[in-house]
CSV table of C-alpha atoms in Angstrom, one decimal:
chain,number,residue,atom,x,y,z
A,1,UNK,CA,159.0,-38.0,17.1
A,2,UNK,CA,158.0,-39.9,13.9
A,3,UNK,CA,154.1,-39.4,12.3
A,4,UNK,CA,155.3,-41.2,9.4
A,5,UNK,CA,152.2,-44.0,9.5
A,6,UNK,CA,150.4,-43.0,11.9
A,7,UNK,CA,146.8,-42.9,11.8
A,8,UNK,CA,143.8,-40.1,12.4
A,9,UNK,CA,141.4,-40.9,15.5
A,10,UNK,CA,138.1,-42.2,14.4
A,11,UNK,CA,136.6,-39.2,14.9
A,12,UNK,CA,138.4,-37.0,12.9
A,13,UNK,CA,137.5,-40.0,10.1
A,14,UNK,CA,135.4,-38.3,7.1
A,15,UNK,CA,132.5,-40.7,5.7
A,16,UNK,CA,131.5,-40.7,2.4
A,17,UNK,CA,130.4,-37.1,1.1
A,18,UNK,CA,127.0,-34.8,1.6
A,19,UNK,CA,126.4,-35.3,-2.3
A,20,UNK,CA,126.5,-39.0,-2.1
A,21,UNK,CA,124.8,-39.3,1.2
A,22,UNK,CA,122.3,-37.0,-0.1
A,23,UNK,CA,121.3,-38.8,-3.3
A,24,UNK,CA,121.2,-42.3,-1.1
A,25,UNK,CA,118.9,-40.9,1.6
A,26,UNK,CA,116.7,-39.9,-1.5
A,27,UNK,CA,116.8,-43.1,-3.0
A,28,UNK,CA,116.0,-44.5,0.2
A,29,UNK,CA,112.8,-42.3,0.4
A,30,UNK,CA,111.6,-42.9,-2.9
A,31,UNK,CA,112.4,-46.6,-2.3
A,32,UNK,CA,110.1,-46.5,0.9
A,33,UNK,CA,107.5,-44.6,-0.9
A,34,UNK,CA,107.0,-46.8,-3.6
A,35,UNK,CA,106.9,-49.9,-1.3
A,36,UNK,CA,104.7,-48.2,0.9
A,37,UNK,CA,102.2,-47.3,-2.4
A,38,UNK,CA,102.8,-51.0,-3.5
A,39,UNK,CA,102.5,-53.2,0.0
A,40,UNK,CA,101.1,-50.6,2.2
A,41,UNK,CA,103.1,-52.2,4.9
A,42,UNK,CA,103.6,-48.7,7.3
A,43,UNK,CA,99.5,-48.4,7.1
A,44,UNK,CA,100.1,-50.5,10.4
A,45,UNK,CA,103.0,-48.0,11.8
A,46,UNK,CA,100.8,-45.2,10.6
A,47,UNK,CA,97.9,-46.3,12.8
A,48,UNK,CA,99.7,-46.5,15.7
A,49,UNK,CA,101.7,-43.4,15.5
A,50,UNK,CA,98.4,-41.4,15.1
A,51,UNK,CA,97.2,-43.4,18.5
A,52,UNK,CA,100.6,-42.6,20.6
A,53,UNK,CA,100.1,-38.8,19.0
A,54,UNK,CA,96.4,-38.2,19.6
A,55,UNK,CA,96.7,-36.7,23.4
A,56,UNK,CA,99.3,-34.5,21.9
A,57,UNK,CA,96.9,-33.6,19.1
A,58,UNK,CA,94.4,-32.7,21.6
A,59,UNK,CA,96.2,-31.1,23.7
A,60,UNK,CA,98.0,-28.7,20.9
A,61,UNK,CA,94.3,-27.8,19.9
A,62,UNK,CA,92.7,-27.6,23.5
A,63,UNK,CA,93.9,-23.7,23.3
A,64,UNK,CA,92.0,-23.0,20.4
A,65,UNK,CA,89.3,-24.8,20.8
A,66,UNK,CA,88.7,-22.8,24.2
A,67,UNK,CA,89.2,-19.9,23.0
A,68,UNK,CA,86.3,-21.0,20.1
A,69,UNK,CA,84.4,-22.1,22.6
A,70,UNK,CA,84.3,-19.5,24.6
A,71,UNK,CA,83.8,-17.0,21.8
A,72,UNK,CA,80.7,-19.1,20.7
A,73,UNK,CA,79.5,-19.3,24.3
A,74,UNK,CA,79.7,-15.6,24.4
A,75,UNK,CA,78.6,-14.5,21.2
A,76,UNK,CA,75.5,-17.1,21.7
A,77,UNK,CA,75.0,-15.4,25.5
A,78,UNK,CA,75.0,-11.6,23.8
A,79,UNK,CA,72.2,-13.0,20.9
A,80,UNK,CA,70.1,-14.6,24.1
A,81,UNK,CA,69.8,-11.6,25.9
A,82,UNK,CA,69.2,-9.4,23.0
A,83,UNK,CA,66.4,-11.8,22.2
A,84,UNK,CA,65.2,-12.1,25.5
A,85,UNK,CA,65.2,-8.3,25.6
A,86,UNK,CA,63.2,-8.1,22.0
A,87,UNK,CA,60.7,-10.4,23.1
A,88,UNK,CA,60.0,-8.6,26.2
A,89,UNK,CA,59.7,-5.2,24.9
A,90,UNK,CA,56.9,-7.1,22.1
A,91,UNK,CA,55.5,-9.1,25.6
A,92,UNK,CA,54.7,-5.6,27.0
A,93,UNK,CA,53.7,-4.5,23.8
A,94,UNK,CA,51.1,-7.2,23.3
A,95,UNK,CA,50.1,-6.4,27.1
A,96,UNK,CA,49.8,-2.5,26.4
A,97,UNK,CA,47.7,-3.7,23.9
A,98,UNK,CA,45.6,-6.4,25.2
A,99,UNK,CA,44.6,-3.7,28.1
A,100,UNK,CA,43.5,-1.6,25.9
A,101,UNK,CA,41.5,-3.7,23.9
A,102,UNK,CA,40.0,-4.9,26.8
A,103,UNK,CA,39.1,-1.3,28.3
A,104,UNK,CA,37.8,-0.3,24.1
A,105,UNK,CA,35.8,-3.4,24.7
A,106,UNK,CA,34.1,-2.7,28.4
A,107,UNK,CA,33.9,0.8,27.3
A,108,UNK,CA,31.7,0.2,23.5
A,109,UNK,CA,29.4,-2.6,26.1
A,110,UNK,CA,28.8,0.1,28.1
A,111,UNK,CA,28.1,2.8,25.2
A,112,UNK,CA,25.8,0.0,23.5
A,113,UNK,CA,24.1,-0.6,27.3
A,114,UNK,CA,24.2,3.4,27.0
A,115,UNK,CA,22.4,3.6,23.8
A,116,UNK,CA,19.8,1.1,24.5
A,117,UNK,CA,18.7,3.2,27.8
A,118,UNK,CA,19.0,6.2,25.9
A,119,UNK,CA,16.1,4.6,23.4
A,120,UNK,CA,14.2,3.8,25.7
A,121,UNK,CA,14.1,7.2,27.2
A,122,UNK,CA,11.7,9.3,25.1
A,123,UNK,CA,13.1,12.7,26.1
A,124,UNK,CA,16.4,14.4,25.2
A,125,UNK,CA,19.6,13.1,26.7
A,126,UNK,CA,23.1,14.0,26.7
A,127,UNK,CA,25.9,11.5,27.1
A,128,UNK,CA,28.9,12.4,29.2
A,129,UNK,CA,32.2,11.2,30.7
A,130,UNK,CA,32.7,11.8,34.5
A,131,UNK,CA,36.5,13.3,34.4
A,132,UNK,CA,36.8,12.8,38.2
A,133,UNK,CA,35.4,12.9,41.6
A,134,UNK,CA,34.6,15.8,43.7
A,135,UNK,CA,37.1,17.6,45.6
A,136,UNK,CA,35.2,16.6,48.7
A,137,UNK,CA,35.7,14.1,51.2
A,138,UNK,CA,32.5,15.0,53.3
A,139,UNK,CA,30.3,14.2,50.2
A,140,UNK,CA,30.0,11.5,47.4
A,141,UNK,CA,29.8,13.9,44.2
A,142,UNK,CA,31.2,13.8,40.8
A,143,UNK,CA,32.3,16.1,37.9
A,144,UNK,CA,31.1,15.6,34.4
A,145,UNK,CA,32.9,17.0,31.1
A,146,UNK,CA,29.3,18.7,29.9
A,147,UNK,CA,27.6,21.7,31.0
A,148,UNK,CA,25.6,24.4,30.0
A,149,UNK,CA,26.7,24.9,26.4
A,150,UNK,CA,25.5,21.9,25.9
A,151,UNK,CA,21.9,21.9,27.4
A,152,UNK,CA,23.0,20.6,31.2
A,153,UNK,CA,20.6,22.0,33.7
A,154,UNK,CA,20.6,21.5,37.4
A,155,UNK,CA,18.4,19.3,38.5
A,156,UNK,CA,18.2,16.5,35.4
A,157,UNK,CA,18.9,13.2,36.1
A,158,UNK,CA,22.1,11.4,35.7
A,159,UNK,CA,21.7,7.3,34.8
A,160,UNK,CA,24.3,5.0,33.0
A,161,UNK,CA,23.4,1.5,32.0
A,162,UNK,CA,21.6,-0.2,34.7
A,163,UNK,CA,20.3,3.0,36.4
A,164,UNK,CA,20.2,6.5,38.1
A,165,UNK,CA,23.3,7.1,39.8
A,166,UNK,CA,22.7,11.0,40.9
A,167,UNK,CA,21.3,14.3,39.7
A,168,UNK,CA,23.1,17.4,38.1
A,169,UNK,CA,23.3,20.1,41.3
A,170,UNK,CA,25.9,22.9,40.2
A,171,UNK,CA,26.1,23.7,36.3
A,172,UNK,CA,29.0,25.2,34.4
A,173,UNK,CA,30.0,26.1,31.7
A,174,UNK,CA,31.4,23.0,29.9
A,175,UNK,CA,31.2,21.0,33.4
A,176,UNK,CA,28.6,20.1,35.7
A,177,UNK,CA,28.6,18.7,39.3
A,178,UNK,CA,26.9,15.6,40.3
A,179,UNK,CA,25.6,14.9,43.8
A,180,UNK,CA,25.4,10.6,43.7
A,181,UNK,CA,22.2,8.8,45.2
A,182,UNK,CA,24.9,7.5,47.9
A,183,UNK,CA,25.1,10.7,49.4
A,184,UNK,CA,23.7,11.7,52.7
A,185,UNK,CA,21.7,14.9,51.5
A,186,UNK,CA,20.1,13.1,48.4
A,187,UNK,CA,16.9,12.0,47.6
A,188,UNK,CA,14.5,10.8,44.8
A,189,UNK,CA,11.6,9.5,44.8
A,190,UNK,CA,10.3,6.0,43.9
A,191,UNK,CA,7.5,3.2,43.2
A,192,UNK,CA,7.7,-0.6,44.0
A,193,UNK,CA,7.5,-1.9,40.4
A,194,UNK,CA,5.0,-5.0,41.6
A,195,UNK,CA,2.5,-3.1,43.7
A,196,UNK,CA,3.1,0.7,43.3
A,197,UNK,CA,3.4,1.6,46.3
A,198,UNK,CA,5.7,4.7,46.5
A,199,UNK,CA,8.0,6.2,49.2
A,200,UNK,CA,11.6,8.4,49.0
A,201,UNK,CA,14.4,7.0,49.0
A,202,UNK,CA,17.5,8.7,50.9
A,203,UNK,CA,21.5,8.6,51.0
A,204,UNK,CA,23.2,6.7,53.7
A,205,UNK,CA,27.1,8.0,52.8
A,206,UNK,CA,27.8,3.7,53.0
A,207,UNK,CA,27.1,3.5,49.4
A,208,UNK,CA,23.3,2.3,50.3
A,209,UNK,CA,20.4,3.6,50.3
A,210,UNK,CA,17.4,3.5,52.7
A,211,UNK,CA,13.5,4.3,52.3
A,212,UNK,CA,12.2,6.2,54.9
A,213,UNK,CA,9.0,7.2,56.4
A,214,UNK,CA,7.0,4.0,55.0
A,215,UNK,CA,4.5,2.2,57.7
A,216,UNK,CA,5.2,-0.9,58.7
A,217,UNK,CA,2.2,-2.6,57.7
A,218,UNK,CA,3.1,-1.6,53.7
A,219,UNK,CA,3.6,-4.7,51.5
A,220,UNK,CA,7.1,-4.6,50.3
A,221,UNK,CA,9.8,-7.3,50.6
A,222,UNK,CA,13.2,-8.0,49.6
A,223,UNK,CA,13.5,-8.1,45.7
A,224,UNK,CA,11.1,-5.7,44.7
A,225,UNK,CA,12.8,-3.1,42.4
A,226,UNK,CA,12.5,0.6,42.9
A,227,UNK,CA,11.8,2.8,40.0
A,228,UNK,CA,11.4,6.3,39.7
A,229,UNK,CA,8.3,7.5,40.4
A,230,UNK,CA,8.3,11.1,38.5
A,231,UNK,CA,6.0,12.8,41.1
A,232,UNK,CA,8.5,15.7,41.6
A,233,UNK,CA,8.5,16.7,38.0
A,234,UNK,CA,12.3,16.0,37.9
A,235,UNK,CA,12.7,12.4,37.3
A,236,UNK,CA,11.8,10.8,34.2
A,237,UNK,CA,9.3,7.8,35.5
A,238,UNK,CA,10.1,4.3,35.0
A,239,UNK,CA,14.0,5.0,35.7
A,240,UNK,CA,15.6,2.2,37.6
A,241,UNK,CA,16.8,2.9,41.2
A,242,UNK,CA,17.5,0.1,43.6
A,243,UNK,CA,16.5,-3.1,45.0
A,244,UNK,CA,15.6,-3.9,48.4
A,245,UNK,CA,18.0,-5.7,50.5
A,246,UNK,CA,16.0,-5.8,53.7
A,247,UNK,CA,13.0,-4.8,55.4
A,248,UNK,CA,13.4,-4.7,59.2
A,249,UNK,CA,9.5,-3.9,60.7
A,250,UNK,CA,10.4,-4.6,64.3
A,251,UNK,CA,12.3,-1.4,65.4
A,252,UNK,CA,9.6,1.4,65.1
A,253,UNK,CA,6.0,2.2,63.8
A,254,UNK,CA,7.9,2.9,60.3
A,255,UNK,CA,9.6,0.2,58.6
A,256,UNK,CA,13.5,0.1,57.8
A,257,UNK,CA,13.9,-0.8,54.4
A,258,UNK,CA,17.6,-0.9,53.5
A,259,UNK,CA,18.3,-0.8,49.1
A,260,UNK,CA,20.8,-1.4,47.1
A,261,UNK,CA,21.8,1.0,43.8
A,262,UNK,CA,20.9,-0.8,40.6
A,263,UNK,CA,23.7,1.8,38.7
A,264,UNK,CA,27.4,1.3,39.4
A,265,UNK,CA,27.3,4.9,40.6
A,266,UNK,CA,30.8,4.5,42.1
A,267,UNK,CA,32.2,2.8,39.1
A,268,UNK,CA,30.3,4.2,36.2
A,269,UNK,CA,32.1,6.2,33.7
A,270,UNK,CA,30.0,7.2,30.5
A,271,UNK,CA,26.4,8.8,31.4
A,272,UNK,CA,23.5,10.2,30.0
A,273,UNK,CA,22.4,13.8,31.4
A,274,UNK,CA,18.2,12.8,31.4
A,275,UNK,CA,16.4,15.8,30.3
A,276,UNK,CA,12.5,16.6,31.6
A,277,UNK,CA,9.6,15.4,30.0
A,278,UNK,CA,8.2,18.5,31.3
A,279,UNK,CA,8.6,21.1,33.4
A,280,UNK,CA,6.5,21.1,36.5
A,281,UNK,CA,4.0,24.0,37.0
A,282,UNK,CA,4.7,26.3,39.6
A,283,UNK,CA,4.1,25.5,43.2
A,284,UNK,CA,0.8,27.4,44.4
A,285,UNK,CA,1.1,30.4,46.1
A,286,UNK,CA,0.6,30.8,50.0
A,287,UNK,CA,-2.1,32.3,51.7
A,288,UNK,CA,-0.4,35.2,52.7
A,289,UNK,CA,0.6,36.1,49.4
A,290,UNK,CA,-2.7,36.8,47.8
C-alpha cells in the first residue's frame, strides 16, 4: 500500500504556533483595552454581567456575612447582659442606699423630736435605743441598751417624741427593762389637760388604754388629752399620755373611758430615760408601828 500523497486527518493538522498565537491574543487584549479606554463600548456588557452575577455575589458572601452576623449578634448579646448585670448591681446599690437614707432621715426627725422633749423637760434625761422586745409573750415589755452605769433607776419614766410609752421596772447593768403603758399590770396616773380633773389610767394588753374608777357624772369627753399628773412622785408632770377615744357612761355607776397612747410605744425606737424632779418623801408610818 502506497502513502506517497496521502494526507493527515484534520485533527492531527497543527495551527499556527503557541509563540505566534500568544503574541496575537495579546495584541487582541491590548487592542480591546485601548478601545474600551477610548469608546467605552463594554461599559454596557459590564453592566450587565455584574446584573446576571449579583445572586452569585450574594450568595458566595451569604456564608460570611452569617457568620459576621452572628458574631456581632453574639458579641452585642454578651455586652447587653453584662450591662444589664452592671446596672442592676448600681440599681440595688442606689436602693441599699436610698433605704438607708431614708431610715438616717426618720431616725435624725425623731432625735430632733427627741431633743426638743428633752428641752422641755427640766430634769435629767438619758437617751436610749430599745435593742429588742421582751422575751415574753404574756406581757408587752421592752429592753433598753442603758442601765445603771449610766444613772437608769427603776421606776423613771420612759417617753419618745410624742409621749410616755412605759416606765423602767428591772435595772441592769448596761440594760434596763421596760414594762409599756399597753400592758395589763401598768399604770400612771393622769389629768384632763382642759379641766384637771385627774384619774389612773390602766393597761388593757390590746395596745389601749382605759381610765378606771371615774364617776360617771365627771366632765370628760372624747378629745381631751391626758397628761401626767405627778401625784406619785414618779412622773414628771405635764408628760403627754393619751387621748380619749370614748366615754361610754351607760354600763355602770363608773364611766368607761377607753384612750388611745399619744407615744408610738410599739414602734418607737430612740427614748429618753425621764429622771425625778424629786424624790417623794417617805410614806407615813402605820399606827401600829409607833
Amino acid at each position: 500500500m502506497s502513502f506517497v500523497g496521502h494526507q493527515p486527518p484534520p485533527i492531527f493538522k497543527r495551527g499556527p504556533a503557541p509563540l505566534a498565537r500568544l503574541f496575537m491574543f495579546v495584541a487582541l487584549c491590548l487592542v480591546l483595552l485601548v478601545a474600551d479606554l477610548r469608546f467605552r463600548y463594554l461599559e454596557v456588557l459590564r453592566n450587565g454581567l455584574s446584573v446576571i452575577t449579583y445572586p452569585l455575589q450574594m450568595a458566595a458572601s451569604t456564608p460570611a456575612d452569617v457568620v459576621r452576623n452572628a458574631a456581632r449578634y453574639f458579641g452585642t448579646l454578651i455586652d447587653v447582659q453584662l450591662e444589664n448585670a452592671e446596672l442592676r448591681r448600681h440599681q440595688l446599690d442606689v436602693g441599699e442606699r436610698l433605704l438607708r437614707f431614708d431610715h438616717l432621715e426618720r431616725e435624725n426627725a425623731q432625735l430632733r423630736a427627741l431633743l426638743e422633749m428633752s428641752q422641755r423637760i427640766e430634769v435629767r434625761s438619758v437617751a436610749a435605743d430599745i435593742l429588742y422586745n421582751a422575751p415574753d409573750p404574756f406581757a408587752r415589755k421592752v429592753i433598753l441598751d442603758r442601765g445603771a452605769q449610766q444613772g437608769v433607776e427603776a421606776g423613771l419614766a420612759v417617753v419618745d417624741a410624742r409621749g410616755v410609752i412605759g416606765q423602767v421596772t428591772r435595772v441592769h447593768p448596761i440594760q434596763a427593762e421596760v414594762t409599756l403603758l399597753t400592758d395589763r399590770r401598768q399604770s400612771i396616773p393622769v389629768s384632763v389637760v382642759r379641766n384637771g380633773v385627774r384619774g389612773v389610767l390602766y393597761g388593757t394588753g390590746r395596745g389601749t388604754l382605759e381610765m378606771r374608777h371615774v364617776l360617771a357624772d365627771v366632765d370628760i369627753r372624747p378629745g381631751d388629752q391626758l397628761v401626767t399628773s405627778g401625784l406619785d412622785g414618779v412622773y414628771v408632770p405635764g408628760l403627754p399620755v393619751a387621748t380619749v377615744l370614748s366615754v361610754d357612761r351607760e354600763a355602770d355607776a363608773f364611766a368607761r373611758i377607753e384612750c388611745e397612747p399619744l407615744a408610738a410605744i410599739e414602734r418607737s425606737v430612740q427614748v429618753l430615760v425621764v429622771g425625778r424632779a424629786a424624790y417623794p418623801p417617805p410614806p407615813p408610818a402605820a399606827e401600829g408601828g409607833r
